[in-house]
mmCIF file of C-alpha atoms and ligand atoms in Angstrom:
data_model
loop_
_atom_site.group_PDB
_atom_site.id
_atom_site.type_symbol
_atom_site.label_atom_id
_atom_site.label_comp_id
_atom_site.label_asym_id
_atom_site.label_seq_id
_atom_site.Cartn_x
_atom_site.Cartn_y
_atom_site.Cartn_z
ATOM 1 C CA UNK H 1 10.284 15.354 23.534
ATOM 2 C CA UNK H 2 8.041 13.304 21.670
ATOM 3 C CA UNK H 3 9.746 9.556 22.127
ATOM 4 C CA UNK H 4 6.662 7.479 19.751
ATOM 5 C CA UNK H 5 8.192 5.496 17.147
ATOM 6 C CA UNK H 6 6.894 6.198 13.055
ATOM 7 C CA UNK H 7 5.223 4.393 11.031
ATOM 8 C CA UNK H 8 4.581 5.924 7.200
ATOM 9 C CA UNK H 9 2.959 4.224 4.400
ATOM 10 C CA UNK H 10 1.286 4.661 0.781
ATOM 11 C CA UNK H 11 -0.981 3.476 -2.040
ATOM 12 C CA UNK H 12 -0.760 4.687 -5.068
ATOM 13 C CA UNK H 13 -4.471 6.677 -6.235
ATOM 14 C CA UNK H 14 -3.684 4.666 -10.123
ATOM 15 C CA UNK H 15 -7.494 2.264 -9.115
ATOM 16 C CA UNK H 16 -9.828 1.540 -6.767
ATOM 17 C CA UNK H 17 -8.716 0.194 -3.956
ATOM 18 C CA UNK H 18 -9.123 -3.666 -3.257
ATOM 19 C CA UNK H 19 -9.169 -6.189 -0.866
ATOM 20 C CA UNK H 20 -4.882 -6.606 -1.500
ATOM 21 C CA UNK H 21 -4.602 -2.663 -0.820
ATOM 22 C CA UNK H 22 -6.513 -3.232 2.661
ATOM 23 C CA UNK H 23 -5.806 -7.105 3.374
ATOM 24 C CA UNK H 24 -2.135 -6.551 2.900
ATOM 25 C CA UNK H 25 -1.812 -2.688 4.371
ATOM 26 C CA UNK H 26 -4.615 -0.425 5.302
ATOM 27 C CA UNK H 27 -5.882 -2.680 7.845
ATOM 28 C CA UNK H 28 -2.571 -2.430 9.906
ATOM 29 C CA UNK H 29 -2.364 0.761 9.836
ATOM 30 C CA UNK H 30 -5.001 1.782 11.878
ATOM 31 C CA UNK H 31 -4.749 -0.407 14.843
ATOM 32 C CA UNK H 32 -0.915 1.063 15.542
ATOM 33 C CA UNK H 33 -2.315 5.094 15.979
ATOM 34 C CA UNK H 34 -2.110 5.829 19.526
ATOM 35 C CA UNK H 35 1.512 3.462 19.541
ATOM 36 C CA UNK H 36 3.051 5.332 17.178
ATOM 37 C CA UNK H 37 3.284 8.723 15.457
ATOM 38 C CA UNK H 38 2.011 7.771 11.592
ATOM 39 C CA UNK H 39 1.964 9.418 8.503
ATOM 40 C CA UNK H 40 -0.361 7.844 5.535
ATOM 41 C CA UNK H 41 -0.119 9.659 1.735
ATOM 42 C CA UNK H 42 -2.088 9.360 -1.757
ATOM 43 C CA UNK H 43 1.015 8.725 -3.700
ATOM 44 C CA UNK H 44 -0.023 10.521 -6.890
ATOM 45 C CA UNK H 45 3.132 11.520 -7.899
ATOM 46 C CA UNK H 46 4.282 8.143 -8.187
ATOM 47 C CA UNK H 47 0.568 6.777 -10.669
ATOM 48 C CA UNK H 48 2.094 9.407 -13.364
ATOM 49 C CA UNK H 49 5.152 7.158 -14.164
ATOM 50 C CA UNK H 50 1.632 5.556 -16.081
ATOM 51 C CA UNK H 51 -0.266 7.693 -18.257
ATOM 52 C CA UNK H 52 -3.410 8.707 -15.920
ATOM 53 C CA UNK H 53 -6.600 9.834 -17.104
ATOM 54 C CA UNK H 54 -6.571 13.669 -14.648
ATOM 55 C CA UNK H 55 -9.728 13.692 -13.345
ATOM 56 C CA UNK H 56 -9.836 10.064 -12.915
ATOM 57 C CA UNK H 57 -6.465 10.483 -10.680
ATOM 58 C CA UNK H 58 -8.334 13.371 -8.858
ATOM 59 C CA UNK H 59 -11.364 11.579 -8.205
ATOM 60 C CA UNK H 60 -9.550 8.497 -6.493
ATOM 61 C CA UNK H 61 -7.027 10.510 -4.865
ATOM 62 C CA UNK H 62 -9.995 12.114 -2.546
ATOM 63 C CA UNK H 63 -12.006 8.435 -2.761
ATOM 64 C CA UNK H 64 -8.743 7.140 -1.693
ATOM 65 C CA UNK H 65 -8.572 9.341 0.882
ATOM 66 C CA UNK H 66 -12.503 8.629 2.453
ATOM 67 C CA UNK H 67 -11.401 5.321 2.223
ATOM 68 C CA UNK H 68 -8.607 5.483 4.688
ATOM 69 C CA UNK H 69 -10.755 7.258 6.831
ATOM 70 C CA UNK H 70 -13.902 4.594 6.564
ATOM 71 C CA UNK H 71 -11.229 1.445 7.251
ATOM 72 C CA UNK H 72 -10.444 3.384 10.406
ATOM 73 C CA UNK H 73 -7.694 5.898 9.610
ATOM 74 C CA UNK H 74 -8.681 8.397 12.021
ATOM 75 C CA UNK H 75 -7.603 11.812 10.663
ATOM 76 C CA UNK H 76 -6.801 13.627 14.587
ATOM 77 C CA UNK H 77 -4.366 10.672 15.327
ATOM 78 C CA UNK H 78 -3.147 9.904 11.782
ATOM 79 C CA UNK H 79 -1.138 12.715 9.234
ATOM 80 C CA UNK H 80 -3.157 12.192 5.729
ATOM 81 C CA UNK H 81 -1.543 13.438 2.865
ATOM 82 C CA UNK H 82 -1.394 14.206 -0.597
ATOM 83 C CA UNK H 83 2.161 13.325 -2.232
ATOM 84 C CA UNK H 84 2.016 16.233 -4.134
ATOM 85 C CA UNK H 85 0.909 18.647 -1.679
ATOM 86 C CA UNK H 86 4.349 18.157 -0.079
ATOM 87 C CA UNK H 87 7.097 19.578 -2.150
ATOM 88 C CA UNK H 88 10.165 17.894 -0.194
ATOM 89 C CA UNK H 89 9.178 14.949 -1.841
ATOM 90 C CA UNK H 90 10.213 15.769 -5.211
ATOM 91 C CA UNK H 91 12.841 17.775 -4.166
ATOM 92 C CA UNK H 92 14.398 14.793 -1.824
ATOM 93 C CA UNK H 93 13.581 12.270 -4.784
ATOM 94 C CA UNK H 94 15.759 14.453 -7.091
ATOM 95 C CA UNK H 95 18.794 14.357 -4.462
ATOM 96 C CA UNK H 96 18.545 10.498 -3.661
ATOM 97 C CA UNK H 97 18.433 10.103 -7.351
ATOM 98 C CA UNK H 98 22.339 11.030 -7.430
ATOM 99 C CA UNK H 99 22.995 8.310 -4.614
ATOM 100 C CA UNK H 100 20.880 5.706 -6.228
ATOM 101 C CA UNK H 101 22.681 3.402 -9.026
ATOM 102 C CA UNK H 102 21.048 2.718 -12.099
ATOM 103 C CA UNK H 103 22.209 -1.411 -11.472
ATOM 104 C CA UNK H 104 20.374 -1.848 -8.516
ATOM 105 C CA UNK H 105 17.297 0.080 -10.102
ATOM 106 C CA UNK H 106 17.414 -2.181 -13.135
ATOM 107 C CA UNK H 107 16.496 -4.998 -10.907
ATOM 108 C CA UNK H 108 13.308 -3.830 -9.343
ATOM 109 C CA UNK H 109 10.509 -6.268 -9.805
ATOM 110 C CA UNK H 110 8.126 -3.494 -10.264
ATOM 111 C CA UNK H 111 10.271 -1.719 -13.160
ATOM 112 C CA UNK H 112 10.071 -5.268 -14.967
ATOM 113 C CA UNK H 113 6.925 -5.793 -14.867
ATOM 114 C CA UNK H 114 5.371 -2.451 -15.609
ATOM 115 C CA UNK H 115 7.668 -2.029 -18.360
ATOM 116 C CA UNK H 116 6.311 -5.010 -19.602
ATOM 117 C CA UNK H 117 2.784 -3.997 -19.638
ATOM 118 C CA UNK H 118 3.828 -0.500 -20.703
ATOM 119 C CA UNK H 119 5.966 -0.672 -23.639
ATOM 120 C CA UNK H 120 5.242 2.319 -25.700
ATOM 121 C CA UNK H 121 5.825 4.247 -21.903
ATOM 122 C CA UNK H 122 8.973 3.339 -20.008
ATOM 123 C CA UNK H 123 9.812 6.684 -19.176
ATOM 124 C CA UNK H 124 12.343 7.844 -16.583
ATOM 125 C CA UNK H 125 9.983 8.256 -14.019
ATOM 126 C CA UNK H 126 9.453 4.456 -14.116
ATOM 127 C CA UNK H 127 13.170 3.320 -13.765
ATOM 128 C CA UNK H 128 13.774 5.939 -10.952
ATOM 129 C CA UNK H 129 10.455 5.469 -8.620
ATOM 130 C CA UNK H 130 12.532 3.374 -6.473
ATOM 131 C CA UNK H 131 14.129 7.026 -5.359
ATOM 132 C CA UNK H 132 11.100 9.091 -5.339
ATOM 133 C CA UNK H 133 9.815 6.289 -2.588
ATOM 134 C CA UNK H 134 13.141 6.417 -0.473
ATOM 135 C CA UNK H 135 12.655 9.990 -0.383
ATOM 136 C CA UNK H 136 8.401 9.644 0.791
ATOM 137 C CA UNK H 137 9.967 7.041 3.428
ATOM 138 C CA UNK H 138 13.259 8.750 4.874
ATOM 139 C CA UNK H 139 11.675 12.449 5.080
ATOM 140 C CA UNK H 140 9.791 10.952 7.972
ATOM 141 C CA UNK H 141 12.123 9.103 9.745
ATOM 142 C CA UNK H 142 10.170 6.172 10.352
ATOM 143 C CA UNK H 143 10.551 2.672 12.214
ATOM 144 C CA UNK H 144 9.007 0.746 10.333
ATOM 145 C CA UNK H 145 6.850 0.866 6.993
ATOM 146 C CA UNK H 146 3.913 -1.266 7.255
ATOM 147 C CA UNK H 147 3.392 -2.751 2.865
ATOM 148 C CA UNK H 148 2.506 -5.900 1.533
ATOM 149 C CA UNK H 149 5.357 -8.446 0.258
ATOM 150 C CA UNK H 150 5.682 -7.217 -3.465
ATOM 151 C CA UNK H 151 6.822 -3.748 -1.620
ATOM 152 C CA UNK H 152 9.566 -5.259 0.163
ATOM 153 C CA UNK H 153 12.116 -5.058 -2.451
ATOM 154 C CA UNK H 154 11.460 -1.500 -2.243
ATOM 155 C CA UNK H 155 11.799 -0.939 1.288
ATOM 156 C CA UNK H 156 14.852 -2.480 0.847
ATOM 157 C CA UNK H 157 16.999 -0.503 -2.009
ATOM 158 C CA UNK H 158 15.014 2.899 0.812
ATOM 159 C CA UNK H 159 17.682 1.085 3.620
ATOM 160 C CA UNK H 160 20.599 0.637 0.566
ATOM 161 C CA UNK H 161 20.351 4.629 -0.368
ATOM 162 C CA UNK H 162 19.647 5.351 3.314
ATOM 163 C CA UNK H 163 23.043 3.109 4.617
ATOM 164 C CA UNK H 164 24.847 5.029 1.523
ATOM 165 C CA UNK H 165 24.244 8.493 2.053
ATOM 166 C CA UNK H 166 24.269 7.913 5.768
ATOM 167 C CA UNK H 167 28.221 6.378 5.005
ATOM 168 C CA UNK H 168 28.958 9.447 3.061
ATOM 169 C CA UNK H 169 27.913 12.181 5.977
ATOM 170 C CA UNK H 170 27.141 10.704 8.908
ATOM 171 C CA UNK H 171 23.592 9.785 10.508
ATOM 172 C CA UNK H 172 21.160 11.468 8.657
ATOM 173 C CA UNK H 173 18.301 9.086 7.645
ATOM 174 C CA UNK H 174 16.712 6.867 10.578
ATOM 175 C CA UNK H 175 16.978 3.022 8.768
ATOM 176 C CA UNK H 176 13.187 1.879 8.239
ATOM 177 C CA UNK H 177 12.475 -1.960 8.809
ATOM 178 C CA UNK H 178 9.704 -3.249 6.325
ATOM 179 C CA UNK H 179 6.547 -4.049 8.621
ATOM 180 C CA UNK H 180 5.209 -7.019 6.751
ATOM 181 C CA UNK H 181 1.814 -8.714 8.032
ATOM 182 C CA UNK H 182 1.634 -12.209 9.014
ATOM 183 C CA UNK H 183 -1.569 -13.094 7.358
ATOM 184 C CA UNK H 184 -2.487 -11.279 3.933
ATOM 185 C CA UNK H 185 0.702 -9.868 2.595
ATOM 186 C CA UNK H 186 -0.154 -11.416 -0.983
ATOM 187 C CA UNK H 187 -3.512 -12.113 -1.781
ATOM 188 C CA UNK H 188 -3.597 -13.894 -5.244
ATOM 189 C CA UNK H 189 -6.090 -12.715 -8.168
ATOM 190 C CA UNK H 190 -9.148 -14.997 -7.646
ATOM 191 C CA UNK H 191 -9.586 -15.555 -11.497
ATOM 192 C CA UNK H 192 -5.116 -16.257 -11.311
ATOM 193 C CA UNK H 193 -3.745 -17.499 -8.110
ATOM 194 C CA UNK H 194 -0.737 -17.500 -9.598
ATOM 195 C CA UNK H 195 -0.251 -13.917 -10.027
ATOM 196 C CA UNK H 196 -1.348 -11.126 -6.865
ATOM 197 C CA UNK H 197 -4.229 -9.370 -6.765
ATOM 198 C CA UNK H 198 -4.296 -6.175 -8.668
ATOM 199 C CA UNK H 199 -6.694 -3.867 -10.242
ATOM 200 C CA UNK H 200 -4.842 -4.580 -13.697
ATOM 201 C CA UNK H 201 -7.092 -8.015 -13.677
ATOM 202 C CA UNK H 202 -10.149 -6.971 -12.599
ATOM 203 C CA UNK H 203 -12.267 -10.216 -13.203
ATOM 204 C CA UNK H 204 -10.225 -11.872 -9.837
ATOM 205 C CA UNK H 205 -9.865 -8.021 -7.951
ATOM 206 C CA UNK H 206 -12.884 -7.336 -4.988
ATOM 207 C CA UNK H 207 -12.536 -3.419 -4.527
ATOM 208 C CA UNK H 208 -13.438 -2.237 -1.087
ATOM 209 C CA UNK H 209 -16.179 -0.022 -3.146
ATOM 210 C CA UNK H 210 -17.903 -2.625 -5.019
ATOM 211 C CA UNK H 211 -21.673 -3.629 -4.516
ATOM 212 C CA UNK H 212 -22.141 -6.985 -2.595
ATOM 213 C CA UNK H 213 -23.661 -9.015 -5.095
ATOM 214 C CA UNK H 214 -20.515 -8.166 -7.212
ATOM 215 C CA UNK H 215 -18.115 -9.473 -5.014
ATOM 216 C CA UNK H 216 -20.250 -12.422 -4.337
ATOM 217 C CA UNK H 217 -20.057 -13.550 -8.313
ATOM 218 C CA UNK H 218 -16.246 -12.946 -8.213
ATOM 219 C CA UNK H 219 -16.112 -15.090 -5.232
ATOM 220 C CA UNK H 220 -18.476 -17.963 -7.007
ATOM 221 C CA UNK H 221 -16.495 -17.635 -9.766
ATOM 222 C CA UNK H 222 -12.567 -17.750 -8.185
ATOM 223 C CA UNK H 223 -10.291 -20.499 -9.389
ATOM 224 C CA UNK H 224 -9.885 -23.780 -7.124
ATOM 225 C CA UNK H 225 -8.644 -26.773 -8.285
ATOM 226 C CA UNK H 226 -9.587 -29.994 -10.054
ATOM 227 C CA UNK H 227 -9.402 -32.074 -6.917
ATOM 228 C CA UNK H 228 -12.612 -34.002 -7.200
ATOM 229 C CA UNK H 229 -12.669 -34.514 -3.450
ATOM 230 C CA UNK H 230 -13.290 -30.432 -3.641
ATOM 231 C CA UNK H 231 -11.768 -31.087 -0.152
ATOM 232 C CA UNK H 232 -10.742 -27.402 1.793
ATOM 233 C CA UNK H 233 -7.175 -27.338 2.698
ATOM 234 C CA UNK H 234 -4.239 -25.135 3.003
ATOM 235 C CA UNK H 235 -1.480 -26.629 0.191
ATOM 236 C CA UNK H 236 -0.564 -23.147 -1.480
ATOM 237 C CA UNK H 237 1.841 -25.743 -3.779
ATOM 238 C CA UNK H 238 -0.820 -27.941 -5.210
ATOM 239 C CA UNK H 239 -4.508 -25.838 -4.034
ATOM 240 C CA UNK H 240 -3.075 -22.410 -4.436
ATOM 241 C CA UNK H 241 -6.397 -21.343 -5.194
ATOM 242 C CA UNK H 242 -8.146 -22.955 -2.377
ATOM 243 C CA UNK H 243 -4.809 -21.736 -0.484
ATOM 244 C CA UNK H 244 -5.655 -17.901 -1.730
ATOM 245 C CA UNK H 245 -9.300 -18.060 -0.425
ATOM 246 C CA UNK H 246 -8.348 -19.770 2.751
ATOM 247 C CA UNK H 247 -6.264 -16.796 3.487
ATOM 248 C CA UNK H 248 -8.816 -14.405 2.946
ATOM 249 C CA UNK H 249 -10.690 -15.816 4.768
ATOM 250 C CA UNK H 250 -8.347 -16.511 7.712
ATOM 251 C CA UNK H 251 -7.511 -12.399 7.337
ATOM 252 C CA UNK H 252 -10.825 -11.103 7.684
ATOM 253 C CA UNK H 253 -11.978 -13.343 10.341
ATOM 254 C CA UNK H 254 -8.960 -14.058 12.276
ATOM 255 C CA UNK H 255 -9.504 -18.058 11.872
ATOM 256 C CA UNK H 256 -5.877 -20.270 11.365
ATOM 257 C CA UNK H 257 -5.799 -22.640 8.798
ATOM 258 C CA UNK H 258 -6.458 -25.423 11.287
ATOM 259 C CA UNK H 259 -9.796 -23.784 11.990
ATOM 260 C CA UNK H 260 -10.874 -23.320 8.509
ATOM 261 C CA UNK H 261 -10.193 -26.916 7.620
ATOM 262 C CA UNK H 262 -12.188 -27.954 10.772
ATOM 263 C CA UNK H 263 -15.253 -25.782 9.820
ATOM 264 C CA UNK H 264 -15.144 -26.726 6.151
ATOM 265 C CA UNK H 265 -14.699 -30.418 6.787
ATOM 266 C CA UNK H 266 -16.473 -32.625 4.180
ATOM 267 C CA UNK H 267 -18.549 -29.437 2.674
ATOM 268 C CA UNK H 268 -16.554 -28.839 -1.008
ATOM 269 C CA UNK H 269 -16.026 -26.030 -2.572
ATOM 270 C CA UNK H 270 -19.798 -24.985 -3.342
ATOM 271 C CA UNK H 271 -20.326 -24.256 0.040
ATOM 272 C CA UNK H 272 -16.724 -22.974 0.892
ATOM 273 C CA UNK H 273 -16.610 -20.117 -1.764
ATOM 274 C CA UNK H 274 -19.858 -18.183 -0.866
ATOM 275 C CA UNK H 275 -18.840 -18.349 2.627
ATOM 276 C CA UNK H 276 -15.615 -16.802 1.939
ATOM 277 C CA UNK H 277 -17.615 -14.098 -0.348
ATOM 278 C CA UNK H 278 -19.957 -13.527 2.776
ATOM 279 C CA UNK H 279 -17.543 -12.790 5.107
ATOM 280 C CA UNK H 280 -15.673 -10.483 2.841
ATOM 281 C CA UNK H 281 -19.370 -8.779 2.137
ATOM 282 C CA UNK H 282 -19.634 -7.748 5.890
ATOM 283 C CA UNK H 283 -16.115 -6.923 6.359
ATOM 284 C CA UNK H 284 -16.153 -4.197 3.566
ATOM 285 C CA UNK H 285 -20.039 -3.231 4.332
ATOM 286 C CA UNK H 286 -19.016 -0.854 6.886
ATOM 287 C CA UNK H 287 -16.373 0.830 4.791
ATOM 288 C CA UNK H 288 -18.320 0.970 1.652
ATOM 289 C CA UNK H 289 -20.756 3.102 3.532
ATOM 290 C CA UNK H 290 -18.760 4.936 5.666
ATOM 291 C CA UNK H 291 -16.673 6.057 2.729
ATOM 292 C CA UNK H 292 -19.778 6.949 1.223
ATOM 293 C CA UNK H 293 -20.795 9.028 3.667
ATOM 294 C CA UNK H 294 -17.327 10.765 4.093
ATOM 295 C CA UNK H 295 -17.030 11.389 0.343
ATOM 296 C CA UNK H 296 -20.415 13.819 0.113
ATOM 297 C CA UNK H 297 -18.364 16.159 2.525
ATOM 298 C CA UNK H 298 -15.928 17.609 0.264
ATOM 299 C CA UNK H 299 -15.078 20.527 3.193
ATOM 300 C CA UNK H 300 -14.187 17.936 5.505
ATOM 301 C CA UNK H 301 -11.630 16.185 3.319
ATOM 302 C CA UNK H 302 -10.492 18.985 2.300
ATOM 303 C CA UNK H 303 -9.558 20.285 5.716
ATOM 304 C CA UNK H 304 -8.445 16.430 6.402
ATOM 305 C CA UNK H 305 -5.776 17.056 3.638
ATOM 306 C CA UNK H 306 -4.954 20.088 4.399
ATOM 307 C CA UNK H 307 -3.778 19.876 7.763
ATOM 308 C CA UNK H 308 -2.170 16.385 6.835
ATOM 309 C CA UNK H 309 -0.009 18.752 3.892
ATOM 310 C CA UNK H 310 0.844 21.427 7.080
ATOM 311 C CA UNK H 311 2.022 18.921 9.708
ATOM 312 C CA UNK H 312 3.678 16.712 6.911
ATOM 313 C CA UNK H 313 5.859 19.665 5.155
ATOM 314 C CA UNK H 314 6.853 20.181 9.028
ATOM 315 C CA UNK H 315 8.333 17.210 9.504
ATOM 316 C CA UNK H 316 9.753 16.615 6.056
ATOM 317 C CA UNK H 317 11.260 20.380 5.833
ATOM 318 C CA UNK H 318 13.433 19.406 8.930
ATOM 319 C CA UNK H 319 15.161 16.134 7.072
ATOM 320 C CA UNK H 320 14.753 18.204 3.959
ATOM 321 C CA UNK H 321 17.237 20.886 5.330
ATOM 322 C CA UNK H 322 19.836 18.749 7.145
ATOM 323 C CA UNK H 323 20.248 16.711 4.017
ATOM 324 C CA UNK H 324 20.563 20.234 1.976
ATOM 325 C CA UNK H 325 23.274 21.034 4.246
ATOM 326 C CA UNK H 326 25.068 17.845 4.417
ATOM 327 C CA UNK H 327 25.228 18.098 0.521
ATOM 328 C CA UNK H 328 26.716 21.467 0.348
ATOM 329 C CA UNK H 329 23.760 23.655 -0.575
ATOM 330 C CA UNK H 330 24.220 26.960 0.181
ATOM 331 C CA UNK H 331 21.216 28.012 2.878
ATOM 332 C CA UNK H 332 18.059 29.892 1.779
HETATM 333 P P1 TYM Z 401 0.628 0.017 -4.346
HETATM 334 O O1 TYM Z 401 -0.109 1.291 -4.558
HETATM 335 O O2 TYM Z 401 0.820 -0.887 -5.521
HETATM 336 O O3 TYM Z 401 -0.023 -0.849 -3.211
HETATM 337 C C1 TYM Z 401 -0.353 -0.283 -1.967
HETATM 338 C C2 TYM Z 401 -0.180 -1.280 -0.832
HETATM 339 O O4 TYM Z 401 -1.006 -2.437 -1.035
HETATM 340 C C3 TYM Z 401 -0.201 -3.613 -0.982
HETATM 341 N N1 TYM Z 401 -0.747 -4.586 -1.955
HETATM 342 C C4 TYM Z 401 -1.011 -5.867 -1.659
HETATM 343 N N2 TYM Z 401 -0.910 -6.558 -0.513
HETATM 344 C C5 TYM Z 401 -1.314 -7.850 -0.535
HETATM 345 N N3 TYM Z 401 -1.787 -8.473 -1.641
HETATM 346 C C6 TYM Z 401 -1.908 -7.804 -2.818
HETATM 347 N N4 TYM Z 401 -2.398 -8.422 -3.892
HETATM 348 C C7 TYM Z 401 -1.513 -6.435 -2.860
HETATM 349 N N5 TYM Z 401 -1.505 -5.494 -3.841
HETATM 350 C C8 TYM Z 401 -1.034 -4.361 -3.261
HETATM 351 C C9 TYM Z 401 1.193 -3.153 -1.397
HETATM 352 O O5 TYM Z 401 2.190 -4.030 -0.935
HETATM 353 C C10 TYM Z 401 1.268 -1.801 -0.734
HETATM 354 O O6 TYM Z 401 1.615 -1.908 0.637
HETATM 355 N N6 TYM Z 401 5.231 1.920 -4.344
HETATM 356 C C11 TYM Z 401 4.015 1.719 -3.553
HETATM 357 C C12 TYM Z 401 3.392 3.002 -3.072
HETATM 358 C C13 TYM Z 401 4.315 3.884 -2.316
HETATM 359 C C14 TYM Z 401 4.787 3.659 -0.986
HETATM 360 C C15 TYM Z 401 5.643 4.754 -0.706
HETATM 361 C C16 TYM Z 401 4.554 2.653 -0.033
HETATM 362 C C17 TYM Z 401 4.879 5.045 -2.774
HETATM 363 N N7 TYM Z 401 5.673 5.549 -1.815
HETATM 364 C C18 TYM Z 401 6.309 4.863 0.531
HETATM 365 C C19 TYM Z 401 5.210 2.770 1.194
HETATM 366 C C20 TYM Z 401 6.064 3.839 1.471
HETATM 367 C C21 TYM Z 401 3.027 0.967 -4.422
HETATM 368 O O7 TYM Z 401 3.074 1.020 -5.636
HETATM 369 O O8 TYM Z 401 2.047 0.338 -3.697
#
């Protein structure tokens, strides 16, 4: 019997990917393959609660896809999905719908804000996502579910349905623990630091595809502070610019704070930003052009997705079918 703990995670294909996506999840994914069993998805299903542009979503959902490859998904350890290519999703998402209550979903930070933003489009798709994503997590059975901090919340009401239905007929969903990384679990917009990094605010969002010189001006350009001693260190409460780029920098390079205040000693912000920007440049480099690469073999991602839809649907029918029966549903 196969004893590995899961992991299972996903991004939704809505933009390009940026440096929060793979600062705050992608890059932990990878390092954890031979450890555990792990299951990665396009979550398309869950970009239409926005209206999407279609073959805008299909063109990201394969870039997205390339992507994870390039920052090191490796396809033969790794199950790479579509959302949509797996049917027990929606069907799951409809069930835990009927054990989810429509207090606890008014409360989800995500519902707030995107109703905010969208308010000719709060549809029910947007109130209930918070099911839909229970139902991409608990098909799987995972341990853990590696996502930044503003998915937490969500992880959480997965364990509150999960704990409910598993009250009503016994243990049926495994209880997944939010895997939250230490460094880069909310990188700040570089034009805001006050609000995360998101493709919604482009102007302060590095995507992992953008062109070096690109992501250099961004970088130039990010938000500091007025402290005329333009003095490098970590005070997220009074620098949380400075605090922002400090843990970018700290993520892609592995530095502490302690170490970045050393190196930058005395040197001000003119010299502290481009650094940042240059160390970013190299760390994406690689992925820009591996994803590249990968994306100009449409049979390979194809069969990538393909098998990642077979193996998934294997995994989720089982769940899918024990929670059918629990419920009362009469066997196909
Ligand atoms: P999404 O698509 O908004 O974001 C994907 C992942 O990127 C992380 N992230 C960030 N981390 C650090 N700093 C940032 N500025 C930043 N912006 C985004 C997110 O925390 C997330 O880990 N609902 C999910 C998608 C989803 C999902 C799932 C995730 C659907 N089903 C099942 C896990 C398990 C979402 O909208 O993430």
């Amino acid at each position: 019997m196969d004893e590995k703990k899961v992991m299972l995670s996903g991004i939704q294909p809505s933009g390009d990917l940026h440096l929060g996506n793979y600062l705050g999840a992608i890059k932990h994914w990878g390092a954890r393959a031979d450890e555990f069993d792990c299951y990665y998805f396009m979550a398309d299903m869950h970009t239409i609660t926005v209206r999407q542009n279609p073959a805008d979503l299909r063109r990201r959902t394969l870039e997205q896809l390339a992507q994870y490859i390039a920052c090191g998904l490796d396809p033969e350890k790794n199950t790479l999905f579509i959302q949509s290519h797996v049917h027990q999703h929606a069907e799951l998402g409809w069930v835990l719908n009927c054990y989810t209550m429509f207090g606890e979903l008014s409360r989800m930070t995500q519902f707030k804000d995107k109703s905010a933003k969208h308010a000719d489009n709060i549809n029910g798709g947007l109130f209930t996502y918070p099911s839909l994503m229970a139902a991409d997590i608990l098909l799987y059975q995972p341990d853990f579910v590696p996502v930044g901090n503003d998915q937490k919340q969500h992880v959480e009401i997965t364990r509150d349905i999960a704990q409910r239905f598993n009250n009503i007929y016994g243990d049926v969903f495994k209880i997944p623990e939010p895997y939250i990384p230490k460094t880069g679990a909310r990188i700040m917009g570089l034009s805001n630091p006050e609000s995360k990094m998101s493709k919604s605010s482009p102007e302060g969002c590095v995507f992992l595809m953008e062109k070096p010189e690109d992501i250099q001006r961004k970088f130039k350009r990010a938000i500091t502070d007025s402290d005329t001693e333009h003095c490098v260190r970590y005070d997220p409460e009074n620098k949380p610019g400075v605090a922002n780029l400090m843990s970018i920098y700290a993520a892609v390079t592995g530095k502490t704070f302690e170490e970045i205040e050393r190196e930058f000693d005395g040197c001000g912000y003119g010299t502290f930003k481009p650094a940042v920007g240059d160390a970013v440049v190299e760390t994406l480099r690689p992925i820009r052009e591996e994803a590249t690469r990968i994306l100009a073999d449409k049979a390979y991602l194809e069969s990538v997705y393909k098998q990642g839809a077979e193996k998934a649907s294997y995994v989720a029918n089982k769940t899918l079918r024990k929670v059918y029966k629990k419920i009362g549903f009469v066997a196909r």
